[in-house]
Steps between C-alpha positions, in 0.01 A plus 500: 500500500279759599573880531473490848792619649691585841703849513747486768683825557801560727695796689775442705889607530742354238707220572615254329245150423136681462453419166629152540329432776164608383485345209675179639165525712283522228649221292522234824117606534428403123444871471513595095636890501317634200630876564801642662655834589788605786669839590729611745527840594865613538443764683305330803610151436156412484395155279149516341346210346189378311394131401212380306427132541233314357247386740465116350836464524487484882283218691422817764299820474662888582426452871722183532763607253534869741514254808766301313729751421486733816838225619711651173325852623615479838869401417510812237313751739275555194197673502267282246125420346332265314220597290243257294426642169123390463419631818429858364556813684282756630501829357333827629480757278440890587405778284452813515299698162723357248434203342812416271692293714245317681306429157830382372609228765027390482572442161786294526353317785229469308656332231722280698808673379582577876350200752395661822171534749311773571346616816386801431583868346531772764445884423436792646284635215210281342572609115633136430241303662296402188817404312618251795179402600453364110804300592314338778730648733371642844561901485551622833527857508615667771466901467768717628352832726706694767517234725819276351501306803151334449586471175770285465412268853205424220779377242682350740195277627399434120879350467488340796170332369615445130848362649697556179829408430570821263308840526577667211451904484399536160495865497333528849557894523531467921814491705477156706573539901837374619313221736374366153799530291689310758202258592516373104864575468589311135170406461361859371610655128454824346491618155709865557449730139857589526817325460640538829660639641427805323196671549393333820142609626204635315488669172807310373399570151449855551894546679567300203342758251691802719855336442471405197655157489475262225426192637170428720479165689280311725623311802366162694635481847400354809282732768753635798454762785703712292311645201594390144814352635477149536656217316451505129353229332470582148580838308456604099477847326405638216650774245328882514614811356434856514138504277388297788251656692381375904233281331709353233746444794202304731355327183853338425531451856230303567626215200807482693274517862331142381830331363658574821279404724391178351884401432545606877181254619564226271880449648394532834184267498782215332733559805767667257514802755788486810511784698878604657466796703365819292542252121432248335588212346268378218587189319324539172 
C-alpha cells in the first residue's frame, strides 16, 4: 500500500454506538484503519474522534468517502472532515525582524521533515527578504506606518490571494484585527514567548526577569479576538535561575520558541488538532 491516507475526524455529543458505528463503516467500505484515537470529555459529554485510513484500501477518493459517511454523520449530529494526506496544505507564514522561528519551520520544509506548500512569507519589515527569497519563496512585505487600517486590508487581500489553509504568525510582532482573527478562526497560529497564561502581551521575558520565576516557556495557540488567549496547541519550558540575565532568558527562549511552534504546526497540518470551545484536544 501506499502512504496515502484519509484522516477523518469527529465531534459530536456522547452516546452510546460512535465508535462502533464508525468503524463498522470503515470496515463494510474495505476501509483499513491504520491509526486511531477517541476521547470523551466528561465534563461536556462531548465525543472526539480521529481515523486514519489508507487510501488503497478504499475503491473511492476523500470526496466520495465524506459523501459516504455524512448518513452515519447525520444520525450522530456530528460535526466531521475528511482530509487526503497527499494533497498538501497551504501555509502562510508572517514575520516580523526575527528570523528563528520562521528559519526553523524553511528548514524543515526544506528538508521534507514537515510536508507543506508555500505561498508566500508576509512581513511588515523587509530584513528577511534575501533569506526567503533564496528559498524561492515570494516575500511580500507589507510595511506597517500610522495607518493600521491600510495595512492590514493589504494582508488580508494577500491571504485572500494565497488562500491558505494555515497562517502561521511566526513571531509577527502586530496585533491582528478582530474581522481577521474571526475570518481565519482555527486556521491562524501563533508562536506566544511565554507560557501562558502568564505573562500575556509584550515583553514577556522582561515580566519574566522582574518576578523572578524559574521556569520560562513558549506557547502555540490558535489566533482569537482576545489577545494571547486562545486555545493552546502545544506548550514546553525550559529551566532558568537567578544568574540569568534578560538575554540569557530570550536566547533560551527562542530554542523553546522553534520546538513549540513546529510541534504546534506539525499536529495541526496532520488533523491531530480538535478544537472544543476555548481547548483542545490533540491526539498525538
Amino acid at each position: 500500500m501506499s502512504e496515502q491516507s484519509y484522516r477523518l475526524t469527529i465531534s459530536c455529543p456522547d452516546r452510546v454506538g460512535i465508535a462502533s458505528a464508525v468503524s463498522g463503516f470503515i470496515a463494510a467500505e474495505g476501509g483499513l484503519i491504520t491509526e486511531a484515537n477517541q476521547y470523551r470529555d466528561p465534563v461536556s459529554n462531548w465525543f472526539f474522534m480521529r481515523q486514519v485510513i489508507a487510501a488503497d484500501s478504499l475503491r473511492y477518493d476523500a470526496d466520495e468517502l465524506q459523501n459516504r459517511f455524512a448518513t452515519i454523520a447525520d444520525r450522530f449530529d456530528m460535526t466531521f472532515r475528511v482530509t487526503d494526506s497527499s494533497k498538501l496544505k497551504k501555509v502562510v507564514l508572517m514575520a516580523s525582524k526575527q528570523a528563528h522561528c520562521m528559519s526553523d519551520l524553511l528548514y524543515r520544509w526544506r528538508s521534507n521533515e514537515m510536508r507543506f506548500e508555500i505561498p508566500c512569507v508576509i512581513s511588515n519589515h523587509d530584513d528577511l527578504r534575501s533569506y526567503v527569497e533564496w528559498h524561492n519563496i515570494d516575500y511580500v512585505h507589507l510595511p506597517v506606518d500610522a495607518d493600521k487600517e491600510a495595512h492590514f486590508a493589504a494582508v488580508e487581500a494577500q491571504l485572500e490571494a494565497a488562500c491558505p489553509d494555515v497562517i502561521v504568525l511566526a513571531r509577527y510582532m502586530q496585533i491582528m484585527p478582530p474581522h481577521l482573527c474571526e475570518k481565519y478562526a482555527g486556521k491562524m497560529l501563533n508562536i506566544h514567548h511565554s507560557f501562558l497564561p502568564a505573562f500575556v502581551g509584550a515583553r514577556p521575558y522582561h515580566q519574566a526577569a522582574e518576578r523572578g520565576v524559574k521556569l520560562i516557556g513558549a506557547t502555540c495557540h490558535f489566533v482569537t479576538t482576545d489577545l494571547d488567549a486562545g486555545p493552546i496547541i502545544e506548550q514546553d519550558v525550559v529551566r532558568i535561575s537567578h544568574h540569568d540575565s534578560i538575554e540569557d532568558l530570550v536566547r533560551k527562549g527562542k530554542d523553546v520558541e522553534k520546538m513549540v511552534l513546529a510541534k504546534g504546526l506539525r499536529n495541526h497540518l496532520e488533523d491531530r488538532v480538535l478544537i472544543h470551545g476555548n481547548k483542545t484536544i490533540v491526539f498525538e
